[in-house]
PDB file of C-alpha atoms in Angstrom:
ATOM      1  CA  MET A   1     -32.894-114.725 -90.419  1.00 46.00           C
ATOM      2  CA  ASN A   2     -34.531-117.257 -92.798  1.00 50.00           C
ATOM      3  CA  HIS A   3     -33.725-116.763 -96.495  1.00 49.00           C
ATOM      4  CA  LEU A   4     -36.417-118.818 -98.173  1.00 48.00           C
ATOM      5  CA  GLY A   5     -36.038-116.695-101.296  1.00 45.00           C
ATOM      6  CA  GLN A   6     -32.735-118.004-102.053  1.00 62.00           C
ATOM      7  CA  ASP A   7     -31.432-121.582-103.226  1.00 79.00           C
ATOM      8  CA  LEU A   8     -29.949-123.914-100.794  1.00 86.00           C
ATOM      9  CA  GLU A   9     -26.795-124.838-101.802  1.00 91.00           C
ATOM     10  CA  LEU A  10     -26.182-128.401-102.265  1.00 92.00           C
ATOM     11  CA  ARG A  11     -22.426-128.004-101.065  1.00 92.00           C
ATOM     12  CA  LEU A  12     -23.452-126.752 -97.826  1.00 94.00           C
ATOM     13  CA  VAL A  13     -25.933-129.543 -97.198  1.00 94.00           C
ATOM     14  CA  ARG A  14     -23.386-131.893 -97.975  1.00 93.00           C
ATOM     15  CA  TYR A  15     -20.761-130.439 -95.670  1.00 94.00           C
ATOM     16  CA  PHE A  16     -23.337-130.503 -92.922  1.00 95.00           C
ATOM     17  CA  THR A  17     -24.021-134.224 -93.329  1.00 95.00           C
ATOM     18  CA  VAL A  18     -20.274-135.000 -93.257  1.00 93.00           C
ATOM     19  CA  VAL A  19     -19.813-133.145 -89.941  1.00 93.00           C
ATOM     20  CA  ALA A  20     -22.984-134.872 -88.774  1.00 93.00           C
ATOM     21  CA  ALA A  21     -21.308-138.226 -89.641  1.00 92.00           C
ATOM     22  CA  HIS A  22     -18.123-137.592 -87.866  1.00 91.00           C
ATOM     23  CA  GLN A  23     -19.211-135.423 -85.009  1.00 91.00           C
ATOM     24  CA  HIS A  24     -16.089-133.668 -85.156  1.00 91.00           C
ATOM     25  CA  PHE A  25     -15.409-130.347 -87.047  1.00 91.00           C
ATOM     26  CA  GLY A  26     -11.641-131.376 -87.469  1.00 89.00           C
ATOM     27  CA  ARG A  27     -12.152-134.861 -88.768  1.00 89.00           C
ATOM     28  CA  ALA A  28     -14.928-133.672 -91.216  1.00 90.00           C
ATOM     29  CA  ALA A  29     -12.761-130.949 -92.507  1.00 89.00           C
ATOM     30  CA  ALA A  30      -9.940-133.437 -93.142  1.00 90.00           C
ATOM     31  CA  ASP A  31     -12.500-135.705 -95.156  1.00 87.00           C
ATOM     32  CA  LEU A  32     -13.858-132.784 -97.081  1.00 88.00           C
ATOM     33  CA  HIS A  33     -10.057-131.789 -97.835  1.00 87.00           C
ATOM     34  CA  VAL A  34     -10.798-128.045 -96.596  1.00 89.00           C
ATOM     35  CA  ALA A  35      -9.564-126.109 -93.786  1.00 92.00           C
ATOM     36  CA  GLN A  36     -11.495-126.328 -90.602  1.00 91.00           C
ATOM     37  CA  PRO A  37     -11.927-122.660 -90.042  1.00 92.00           C
ATOM     38  CA  ALA A  38     -13.595-122.599 -93.740  1.00 92.00           C
ATOM     39  CA  LEU A  39     -15.722-125.510 -92.807  1.00 92.00           C
ATOM     40  CA  SER A  40     -17.098-123.936 -89.835  1.00 93.00           C
ATOM     41  CA  ARG A  41     -17.859-120.612 -91.794  1.00 93.00           C
ATOM     42  CA  GLN A  42     -19.944-122.705 -94.361  1.00 94.00           C
ATOM     43  CA  ILE A  43     -21.822-124.618 -91.772  1.00 94.00           C
ATOM     44  CA  GLN A  44     -22.785-121.028 -90.271  1.00 94.00           C
ATOM     45  CA  ARG A  45     -23.789-119.914 -93.722  1.00 93.00           C
ATOM     46  CA  LEU A  46     -26.313-123.052 -93.911  1.00 94.00           C
ATOM     47  CA  GLU A  47     -27.604-122.222 -90.424  1.00 93.00           C
ATOM     48  CA  LYS A  48     -28.135-118.503 -91.386  1.00 93.00           C
ATOM     49  CA  HIS A  49     -29.860-119.442 -94.509  1.00 92.00           C
ATOM     50  CA  LEU A  50     -32.273-121.892 -92.793  1.00 93.00           C
ATOM     51  CA  GLY A  51     -32.455-119.478 -89.602  1.00 93.00           C
ATOM     52  CA  VAL A  52     -31.902-122.443 -87.243  1.00 94.00           C
ATOM     53  CA  GLN A  53     -28.801-123.988 -85.334  1.00 95.00           C
ATOM     54  CA  LEU A  54     -27.884-127.145 -86.650  1.00 95.00           C
ATOM     55  CA  LEU A  55     -25.166-128.173 -84.420  1.00 94.00           C
ATOM     56  CA  ASP A  56     -23.750-127.688 -80.963  1.00 92.00           C
ATOM     57  CA  ARG A  57     -20.129-127.097 -80.907  1.00 88.00           C
ATOM     58  CA  ALA A  58     -18.162-128.108 -77.869  1.00 80.00           C
ATOM     59  CA  PRO A  59     -14.318-128.952 -77.040  1.00 76.00           C
ATOM     60  CA  GLN A  60     -14.956-132.602 -76.958  1.00 77.00           C
ATOM     61  CA  GLY A  61     -16.844-132.789 -80.257  1.00 82.00           C
ATOM     62  CA  THR A  62     -20.151-131.576 -82.170  1.00 91.00           C
ATOM     63  CA  ARG A  63     -23.673-133.185 -81.811  1.00 91.00           C
ATOM     64  CA  LEU A  64     -26.924-132.365 -83.444  1.00 94.00           C
ATOM     65  CA  THR A  65     -29.458-130.058 -82.029  1.00 94.00           C
ATOM     66  CA  PRO A  66     -32.979-131.047 -82.391  1.00 94.00           C
ATOM     67  CA  ALA A  67     -33.377-129.075 -85.366  1.00 95.00           C
ATOM     68  CA  GLY A  68     -30.056-130.692 -86.784  1.00 92.00           C
ATOM     69  CA  GLU A  69     -31.560-134.214 -85.934  1.00 94.00           C
ATOM     70  CA  ARG A  70     -34.825-133.503 -88.122  1.00 95.00           C
ATOM     71  CA  PHE A  71     -32.909-131.681 -90.933  1.00 95.00           C
ATOM     72  CA  LEU A  72     -30.159-134.622 -91.266  1.00 95.00           C
ATOM     73  CA  PRO A  73     -32.474-137.202 -92.831  1.00 95.00           C
ATOM     74  CA  ARG A  74     -34.089-134.716 -95.343  1.00 95.00           C
ATOM     75  CA  ALA A  75     -30.424-133.492 -96.286  1.00 94.00           C
ATOM     76  CA  GLN A  76     -29.305-137.030 -96.745  1.00 94.00           C
ATOM     77  CA  ALA A  77     -32.406-137.519 -99.026  1.00 94.00           C
ATOM     78  CA  LEU A  78     -31.938-134.281-100.965  1.00 93.00           C
ATOM     79  CA  LEU A  79     -28.242-135.132-101.883  1.00 93.00           C
ATOM     80  CA  GLN A  80     -29.573-138.732-102.955  1.00 92.00           C
ATOM     81  CA  ALA A  81     -31.980-137.137-105.080  1.00 93.00           C
ATOM     82  CA  ALA A  82     -29.426-134.811-106.538  1.00 90.00           C
ATOM     83  CA  ARG A  83     -27.129-137.734-107.173  1.00 86.00           C
ATOM     84  CA  GLN A  84     -29.894-139.945-109.077  1.00 87.00           C
ATOM     85  CA  ALA A  85     -30.972-136.658-111.291  1.00 87.00           C
ATOM     86  CA  GLU A  86     -27.124-136.660-112.210  1.00 80.00           C
ATOM     87  CA  LEU A  87     -27.091-140.275-112.855  1.00 76.00           C
ATOM     88  CA  VAL A  88     -30.296-140.292-115.093  1.00 75.00           C
ATOM     89  CA  ALA A  89     -29.007-136.971-116.825  1.00 73.00           C
ATOM     90  CA  ARG A  90     -25.586-138.712-117.703  1.00 68.00           C
ATOM     91  CA  GLU A  91     -27.415-142.171-118.954  1.00 66.00           C
ATOM     92  CA  GLN A  92     -29.677-139.873-121.058  1.00 63.00           C
ATOM     93  CA  ALA A  93     -26.637-138.203-122.419  1.00 61.00           C
ATOM     94  CA  GLU A  94     -24.788-141.536-123.077  1.00 60.00           C
ATOM     95  CA  THR A  95     -27.735-143.346-124.639  1.00 61.00           C
ATOM     96  CA  GLU A  96     -28.458-140.290-127.009  1.00 83.00           C
ATOM     97  CA  ARG A  97     -25.474-141.323-128.864  1.00 90.00           C
ATOM     98  CA  ILE A  98     -24.728-144.078-131.537  1.00 95.00           C
ATOM     99  CA  ALA A  99     -21.808-144.986-134.129  1.00 95.00           C
ATOM    100  CA  ILE A 100     -23.067-146.386-137.399  1.00 97.00           C
ATOM    101  CA  GLY A 101     -20.974-148.576-139.476  1.00 94.00           C
ATOM    102  CA  TYR A 102     -21.464-148.947-143.165  1.00 92.00           C
ATOM    103  CA  VAL A 103     -19.901-151.144-145.526  1.00 84.00           C
ATOM    104  CA  GLU A 104     -18.174-150.676-149.054  1.00 74.00           C
ATOM    105  CA  ASP A 105     -20.637-149.137-151.690  1.00 81.00           C
ATOM    106  CA  LEU A 106     -23.499-148.512-149.405  1.00 88.00           C
ATOM    107  CA  VAL A 107     -24.958-144.878-149.185  1.00 89.00           C
ATOM    108  CA  ILE A 108     -26.779-144.377-146.005  1.00 94.00           C
ATOM    109  CA  THR A 109     -26.980-140.358-146.057  1.00 94.00           C
ATOM    110  CA  ALA A 110     -30.701-140.369-145.931  1.00 94.00           C
ATOM    111  CA  ALA A 111     -31.055-143.044-143.030  1.00 96.00           C
ATOM    112  CA  VAL A 112     -28.342-140.646-141.155  1.00 97.00           C
ATOM    113  CA  ARG A 113     -30.148-137.466-142.190  1.00 96.00           C
ATOM    114  CA  GLU A 114     -33.513-138.750-141.173  1.00 97.00           C
ATOM    115  CA  LEU A 115     -32.086-139.926-137.927  1.00 97.00           C
ATOM    116  CA  ARG A 116     -30.755-136.301-137.041  1.00 96.00           C
ATOM    117  CA  ARG A 117     -33.767-134.954-137.925  1.00 96.00           C
ATOM    118  CA  ARG A 118     -35.719-137.056-135.566  1.00 95.00           C
ATOM    119  CA  HIS A 119     -33.528-136.705-132.713  1.00 93.00           C
ATOM    120  CA  PRO A 120     -31.549-133.389-133.319  1.00 92.00           C
ATOM    121  CA  ASP A 121     -29.684-133.517-129.938  1.00 87.00           C
ATOM    122  CA  ALA A 122     -28.342-137.015-130.436  1.00 92.00           C
ATOM    123  CA  GLU A 123     -24.699-137.423-131.202  1.00 92.00           C
ATOM    124  CA  ILE A 124     -24.662-139.453-134.246  1.00 95.00           C
ATOM    125  CA  ALA A 125     -21.147-140.705-135.888  1.00 95.00           C
ATOM    126  CA  THR A 126     -20.750-142.593-139.263  1.00 96.00           C
ATOM    127  CA  ARG A 127     -17.966-145.175-139.826  1.00 93.00           C
ATOM    128  CA  HIS A 128     -16.951-146.466-143.288  1.00 91.00           C
ATOM    129  CA  LEU A 129     -16.072-150.057-143.094  1.00 87.00           C
ATOM    130  CA  SER A 130     -14.317-152.243-145.561  1.00 76.00           C
ATOM    131  CA  CYS A 131     -16.031-155.694-145.911  1.00 66.00           C
ATOM    132  CA  ARG A 132     -13.322-157.289-143.887  1.00 67.00           C
ATOM    133  CA  ASP A 133     -13.969-154.947-141.228  1.00 75.00           C
ATOM    134  CA  VAL A 134     -17.524-155.827-139.885  1.00 68.00           C
ATOM    135  CA  GLY A 135     -15.975-157.387-136.732  1.00 78.00           C
ATOM    136  CA  ALA A 136     -16.266-153.602-135.844  1.00 87.00           C
ATOM    137  CA  LEU A 137     -19.927-154.327-134.363  1.00 90.00           C
ATOM    138  CA  SER A 138     -18.703-157.223-132.336  1.00 87.00           C
ATOM    139  CA  ASP A 139     -15.985-155.335-130.791  1.00 85.00           C
ATOM    140  CA  LYS A 140     -18.140-152.354-130.155  1.00 89.00           C
ATOM    141  CA  ARG A 141     -16.438-149.792-132.466  1.00 90.00           C
ATOM    142  CA  VAL A 142     -19.674-149.202-133.911  1.00 94.00           C
ATOM    143  CA  ASP A 143     -23.311-149.626-132.437  1.00 95.00           C
ATOM    144  CA  ALA A 144     -25.157-150.871-135.610  1.00 96.00           C
ATOM    145  CA  LEU A 145     -24.149-151.789-138.964  1.00 95.00           C
ATOM    146  CA  ILE A 146     -25.429-151.208-142.450  1.00 94.00           C
ATOM    147  CA  ALA A 147     -24.237-153.770-144.781  1.00 90.00           C
ATOM    148  CA  ARG A 148     -25.044-156.659-147.225  1.00 88.00           C
ATOM    149  CA  ALA A 149     -25.972-160.142-146.057  1.00 86.00           C
ATOM    150  CA  PRO A 150     -24.602-162.810-145.423  1.00 83.00           C
ATOM    151  CA  LEU A 151     -22.625-161.256-142.642  1.00 82.00           C
ATOM    152  CA  PRO A 152     -19.449-163.079-141.033  1.00 77.00           C
ATOM    153  CA  LEU A 153     -21.031-162.813-137.715  1.00 78.00           C
ATOM    154  CA  ALA A 154     -22.506-165.374-135.211  1.00 74.00           C
ATOM    155  CA  THR A 155     -26.241-165.253-135.725  1.00 77.00           C
ATOM    156  CA  ASN A 156     -26.684-165.616-131.774  1.00 83.00           C
ATOM    157  CA  ASP A 157     -24.871-162.503-131.277  1.00 87.00           C
ATOM    158  CA  VAL A 158     -26.538-160.185-133.580  1.00 92.00           C
ATOM    159  CA  PHE A 159     -29.942-159.096-134.257  1.00 94.00           C
ATOM    160  CA  THR A 160     -30.772-158.393-138.225  1.00 94.00           C
ATOM    161  CA  THR A 161     -33.409-156.158-139.824  1.00 94.00           C
ATOM    162  CA  PRO A 162     -33.836-156.374-143.452  1.00 94.00           C
ATOM    163  CA  LEU A 163     -33.814-153.139-145.279  1.00 94.00           C
ATOM    164  CA  TYR A 164     -34.209-153.530-148.864  1.00 93.00           C
ATOM    165  CA  GLU A 165     -32.854-156.103-151.901  1.00 92.00           C
ATOM    166  CA  GLU A 166     -31.242-155.215-154.887  1.00 91.00           C
ATOM    167  CA  PRO A 167     -30.922-157.586-158.164  1.00 92.00           C
ATOM    168  CA  ARG A 168     -27.635-158.729-159.463  1.00 91.00           C
ATOM    169  CA  MET A 169     -25.555-157.852-162.237  1.00 93.00           C
ATOM    170  CA  LEU A 170     -22.682-159.156-164.055  1.00 93.00           C
ATOM    171  CA  VAL A 171     -19.620-157.252-164.554  1.00 93.00           C
ATOM    172  CA  VAL A 172     -17.253-158.253-167.417  1.00 93.00           C
ATOM    173  CA  PRO A 173     -14.402-156.497-169.534  1.00 93.00           C
ATOM    174  CA  ARG A 174     -15.744-155.073-172.723  1.00 92.00           C
ATOM    175  CA  SER A 175     -14.074-157.750-174.753  1.00 91.00           C
ATOM    176  CA  HIS A 176     -15.842-160.634-172.990  1.00 92.00           C
ATOM    177  CA  PRO A 177     -18.364-162.592-175.082  1.00 91.00           C
ATOM    178  CA  LEU A 178     -21.231-161.696-172.610  1.00 92.00           C
ATOM    179  CA  ALA A 179     -20.764-158.085-172.561  1.00 92.00           C
ATOM    180  CA  ASP A 180     -23.156-157.243-175.669  1.00 93.00           C
ATOM    181  CA  ARG A 181     -26.089-159.274-174.036  1.00 94.00           C
ATOM    182  CA  ALA A 182     -29.119-157.657-172.852  1.00 94.00           C
ATOM    183  CA  SER A 183     -28.990-159.830-169.990  1.00 94.00           C
ATOM    184  CA  VAL A 184     -27.815-163.355-168.712  1.00 93.00           C
ATOM    185  CA  THR A 185     -29.392-165.985-166.710  1.00 92.00           C
ATOM    186  CA  ALA A 186     -27.934-167.505-163.089  1.00 88.00           C
ATOM    187  CA  ASP A 187     -28.235-171.096-165.011  1.00 88.00           C
ATOM    188  CA  GLU A 188     -25.798-169.525-167.493  1.00 86.00           C
ATOM    189  CA  LEU A 189     -23.142-168.851-164.582  1.00 84.00           C
ATOM    190  CA  ALA A 190     -23.975-172.037-162.323  1.00 78.00           C
ATOM    191  CA  ASP A 191     -20.655-173.761-164.314  1.00 72.00           C
ATOM    192  CA  GLU A 192     -18.424-170.854-163.488  1.00 71.00           C
ATOM    193  CA  GLU A 193     -15.898-171.627-160.652  1.00 59.00           C
ATOM    194  CA  ALA A 194     -16.254-169.208-157.751  1.00 62.00           C
ATOM    195  CA  ALA A 195     -12.866-167.814-156.434  1.00 54.00           C
ATOM    196  CA  PRO A 196     -12.192-168.809-152.728  1.00 48.00           C
ATOM    197  CA  CYS A 197     -13.206-166.263-150.221  1.00 46.00           C
ATOM    198  CA  ALA A 198     -13.006-166.470-146.540  1.00 36.00           C
ATOM    199  CA  PHE A 199     -15.604-163.529-146.277  1.00 36.00           C
ATOM    200  CA  GLU A 200     -18.176-165.107-148.629  1.00 42.00           C
ATOM    201  CA  THR A 201     -19.259-168.420-147.982  1.00 38.00           C
ATOM    202  CA  GLU A 202     -22.680-168.870-149.381  1.00 44.00           C
ATOM    203  CA  ASP A 203     -23.416-169.524-153.087  1.00 47.00           C
ATOM    204  CA  TRP A 204     -25.088-165.987-153.594  1.00 50.00           C
ATOM    205  CA  ALA A 205     -22.818-164.062-151.529  1.00 62.00           C
ATOM    206  CA  SER A 206     -23.047-160.243-152.310  1.00 68.00           C
ATOM    207  CA  TYR A 207     -19.805-160.094-154.221  1.00 75.00           C
ATOM    208  CA  ARG A 208     -18.580-163.187-156.403  1.00 81.00           C
ATOM    209  CA  ILE A 209     -15.417-163.560-158.434  1.00 81.00           C
ATOM    210  CA  LEU A 210     -16.116-166.267-160.894  1.00 83.00           C
ATOM    211  CA  GLY A 211     -13.223-167.757-162.805  1.00 78.00           C
ATOM    212  CA  ALA A 212     -11.173-170.893-162.717  1.00 73.00           C
ATOM    213  CA  GLY A 213      -7.704-170.869-161.062  1.00 73.00           C
ATOM    214  CA  VAL A 214      -8.323-167.378-159.452  1.00 73.00           C
ATOM    215  CA  PRO A 215      -6.862-166.997-156.058  1.00 71.00           C
ATOM    216  CA  PRO A 216      -8.681-165.620-152.748  1.00 70.00           C
ATOM    217  CA  ILE A 217      -8.992-161.861-153.127  1.00 68.00           C
ATOM    218  CA  GLU A 218     -10.052-159.597-150.285  1.00 67.00           C
ATOM    219  CA  SER A 219      -9.635-155.951-151.838  1.00 75.00           C
ATOM    220  CA  TYR A 220     -12.499-154.952-153.772  1.00 77.00           C
ATOM    221  CA  GLU A 221     -10.219-152.972-156.070  1.00 81.00           C
ATOM    222  CA  ASP A 222      -7.942-155.972-156.753  1.00 83.00           C
ATOM    223  CA  LYS A 223     -10.959-157.797-157.632  1.00 83.00           C
ATOM    224  CA  LEU A 224     -12.051-155.295-160.014  1.00 86.00           C
ATOM    225  CA  GLU A 225      -8.529-155.171-161.504  1.00 88.00           C
ATOM    226  CA  LEU A 226      -8.852-159.024-162.228  1.00 86.00           C
ATOM    227  CA  VAL A 227     -12.179-158.711-163.864  1.00 90.00           C
ATOM    228  CA  ALA A 228     -10.555-155.963-166.130  1.00 89.00           C
ATOM    229  CA  SER A 229      -7.422-157.997-166.939  1.00 88.00           C
ATOM    230  CA  GLY A 230      -9.885-161.018-168.480  1.00 88.00           C
ATOM    231  CA  ARG A 231      -8.976-163.400-165.707  1.00 88.00           C
ATOM    232  CA  ALA A 232     -12.512-163.489-164.100  1.00 87.00           C
ATOM    233  CA  ILE A 233     -15.913-162.232-164.093  1.00 90.00           C
ATOM    234  CA  ALA A 234     -17.875-160.629-161.202  1.00 89.00           C
ATOM    235  CA  VAL A 235     -21.356-161.020-159.919  1.00 90.00           C
ATOM    236  CA  LEU A 236     -22.376-157.712-157.935  1.00 89.00           C
ATOM    237  CA  PRO A 237     -25.427-155.788-156.706  1.00 90.00           C
ATOM    238  CA  VAL A 238     -26.880-153.261-159.397  1.00 89.00           C
ATOM    239  CA  GLY A 239     -26.642-150.667-156.515  1.00 86.00           C
ATOM    240  CA  ASP A 240     -22.896-150.916-156.417  1.00 86.00           C
ATOM    241  CA  ARG A 241     -21.714-148.281-158.976  1.00 84.00           C
ATOM    242  CA  ARG A 242     -18.036-148.416-158.565  1.00 82.00           C
ATOM    243  CA  SER A 243     -17.583-150.657-161.403  1.00 82.00           C
ATOM    244  CA  SER A 244     -18.869-148.000-163.634  1.00 82.00           C
ATOM    245  CA  LEU A 245     -15.888-145.844-162.887  1.00 80.00           C
ATOM    246  CA  ARG A 246     -13.579-148.193-165.037  1.00 85.00           C
ATOM    247  CA  PRO A 247     -14.085-147.517-168.605  1.00 88.00           C
ATOM    248  CA  HIS A 248     -13.161-151.015-169.666  1.00 88.00           C
ATOM    249  CA  LEU A 249     -15.843-152.718-167.788  1.00 93.00           C
ATOM    250  CA  VAL A 250     -19.459-153.174-168.366  1.00 93.00           C
ATOM    251  CA  THR A 251     -22.423-154.547-166.608  1.00 93.00           C
ATOM    252  CA  VAL A 252     -25.217-157.055-167.653  1.00 94.00           C
ATOM    253  CA  PRO A 253     -28.329-157.800-165.864  1.00 94.00           C
ATOM    254  CA  ILE A 254     -28.571-161.026-164.355  1.00 93.00           C
ATOM    255  CA  GLU A 255     -31.986-163.009-164.498  1.00 93.00           C
ATOM    256  CA  GLY A 256     -33.285-165.732-162.010  1.00 90.00           C
ATOM    257  CA  ALA A 257     -30.611-164.785-159.423  1.00 87.00           C
ATOM    258  CA  PRO A 258     -31.620-164.178-155.649  1.00 88.00           C
ATOM    259  CA  PRO A 259     -31.268-160.623-154.707  1.00 90.00           C
ATOM    260  CA  SER A 260     -28.793-159.081-152.588  1.00 90.00           C
ATOM    261  CA  GLN A 261     -30.217-158.068-149.154  1.00 91.00           C
ATOM    262  CA  VAL A 262     -29.266-154.831-147.384  1.00 93.00           C
ATOM    263  CA  VAL A 263     -29.684-155.279-143.658  1.00 93.00           C
ATOM    264  CA  LEU A 264     -29.144-153.595-140.403  1.00 96.00           C
ATOM    265  CA  ALA A 265     -27.392-155.503-137.734  1.00 95.00           C
ATOM    266  CA  SER A 266     -26.883-154.801-134.249  1.00 95.00           C
ATOM    267  CA  ARG A 267     -25.715-156.738-131.102  1.00 94.00           C
ATOM    268  CA  LYS A 268     -28.486-158.611-129.168  1.00 93.00           C
ATOM    269  CA  GLY A 269     -29.524-157.303-126.134  1.00 90.00           C
ATOM    270  CA  ASP A 270     -27.803-153.681-126.508  1.00 91.00           C
ATOM    271  CA  PRO A 271     -30.013-151.389-124.520  1.00 88.00           C
ATOM    272  CA  ASN A 272     -29.013-148.253-126.899  1.00 90.00           C
ATOM    273  CA  PRO A 273     -32.225-146.625-127.587  1.00 90.00           C
ATOM    274  CA  MET A 274     -30.711-145.042-130.873  1.00 94.00           C
ATOM    275  CA  ILE A 275     -30.374-148.271-132.333  1.00 95.00           C
ATOM    276  CA  SER A 276     -34.063-149.090-132.525  1.00 95.00           C
ATOM    277  CA  ASN A 277     -34.527-145.152-133.555  1.00 95.00           C
ATOM    278  CA  LEU A 278     -31.889-145.759-136.418  1.00 97.00           C
ATOM    279  CA  ARG A 279     -33.840-148.862-137.548  1.00 95.00           C
ATOM    280  CA  GLN A 280     -37.040-146.751-137.873  1.00 95.00           C
ATOM    281  CA  ALA A 281     -35.567-144.093-139.737  1.00 96.00           C
ATOM    282  CA  ALA A 282     -33.461-146.492-142.152  1.00 95.00           C
ATOM    283  CA  LYS A 283     -36.507-148.455-143.060  1.00 93.00           C
ATOM    284  CA  ALA A 284     -38.590-145.355-143.743  1.00 93.00           C
ATOM    285  CA  VAL A 285     -35.985-143.849-146.115  1.00 93.00           C
ATOM    286  CA  LEU A 286     -33.736-146.469-147.352  1.00 87.00           C
ATOM    287  CA  THR A 287     -36.460-149.091-148.139  1.00 69.00           C
ATOM    288  CA  ALA A 288     -38.328-146.265-150.042  1.00 50.00           C
ATOM    289  CA  THR A 289     -35.167-144.986-151.970  1.00 51.00           C
ATOM    290  CA  ALA A 290     -34.439-148.595-153.110  1.00 49.00           C
ATOM    291  CA  ALA A 291     -38.034-148.946-154.316  1.00 42.00           C
TER     292      ALA A 291
END
C-alpha cells in the first residue's frame, strides 16, 4: 500500500542508498552500524511506504529492481538537498552572531540596543577591553571594535568607520595654575613634554599624559593618580567622565585641539554580515547621541 499522505523518512532513504552502494545487506549494516535484521526491516518499511519493491534479495547479494534503479538517483538528490538545507541553516545561525569589543570609557549601549531591535534573533555579545587589549580584534576574540583612534592595528588588516568626534579637555589637580581657567588653547600645551607610551604614538592620541620626567604608564587609573598627585596633567576626550569621579581633579576645555575620533573597526574581508548591521546601527544612534 502506498502511504502518500505520510512524510518520507530521510533515514530510510539513506539506508536504501547505502544498501544500493554495497549491494549487500551485511556490508551495508556494518557500514551503518546497525544490525542486519533491523536494516532489512527498515528497507521493508520504505518499500511499504512507496508501494513498490526496490531491492531483489538473493543469497549472493542484493540488486536493484527497475523501480529501485529509478528511485536511487532521486533518493541521492533528496539526501543531498537535505544536507545543503542543513548547511545553509547552520551558516545562517553562525553569521547571525557577533561579539562587540569596546574600549575604556565608551558607552555603546544605544548601538547594541538598536542592533538587537533590528536583529532580534541574532546572538549579540559585548566585551569591555582595556586600551592595551585592542588586539582582541586581530586574534578574533571580538568581531568588531568600537574605540578611539588611532588604533595600534595595521591599517592593511582592518576596515575603519568613523562614528563621531569629541573635543578635548585638560584634566588637572585643583591646585594647578590652569584649574581656574575657562579654557586653554592647544598652543599653551605645545611645550609640555608628553609621557612616553607604547600605545599612543601620535601627537594628539586619545589619551595624553603631559609632564617632564613622567615614566610610561599603561593603566588609566594610574594616569589619573599621577595627575591627582600633581606630577602630570592629562588631555582627554570630553566624553570620558571618569576623571569626574575624583574630587581633587577638575577639567578645562581645550581650544584649537583636533577632536578625538570614535571609530568602529573590523577585520578586512570578514564575511560576517552582522558587522555591516552593527555599523549601520552604530552610525544611526551613536552619531546622533554625540551630536
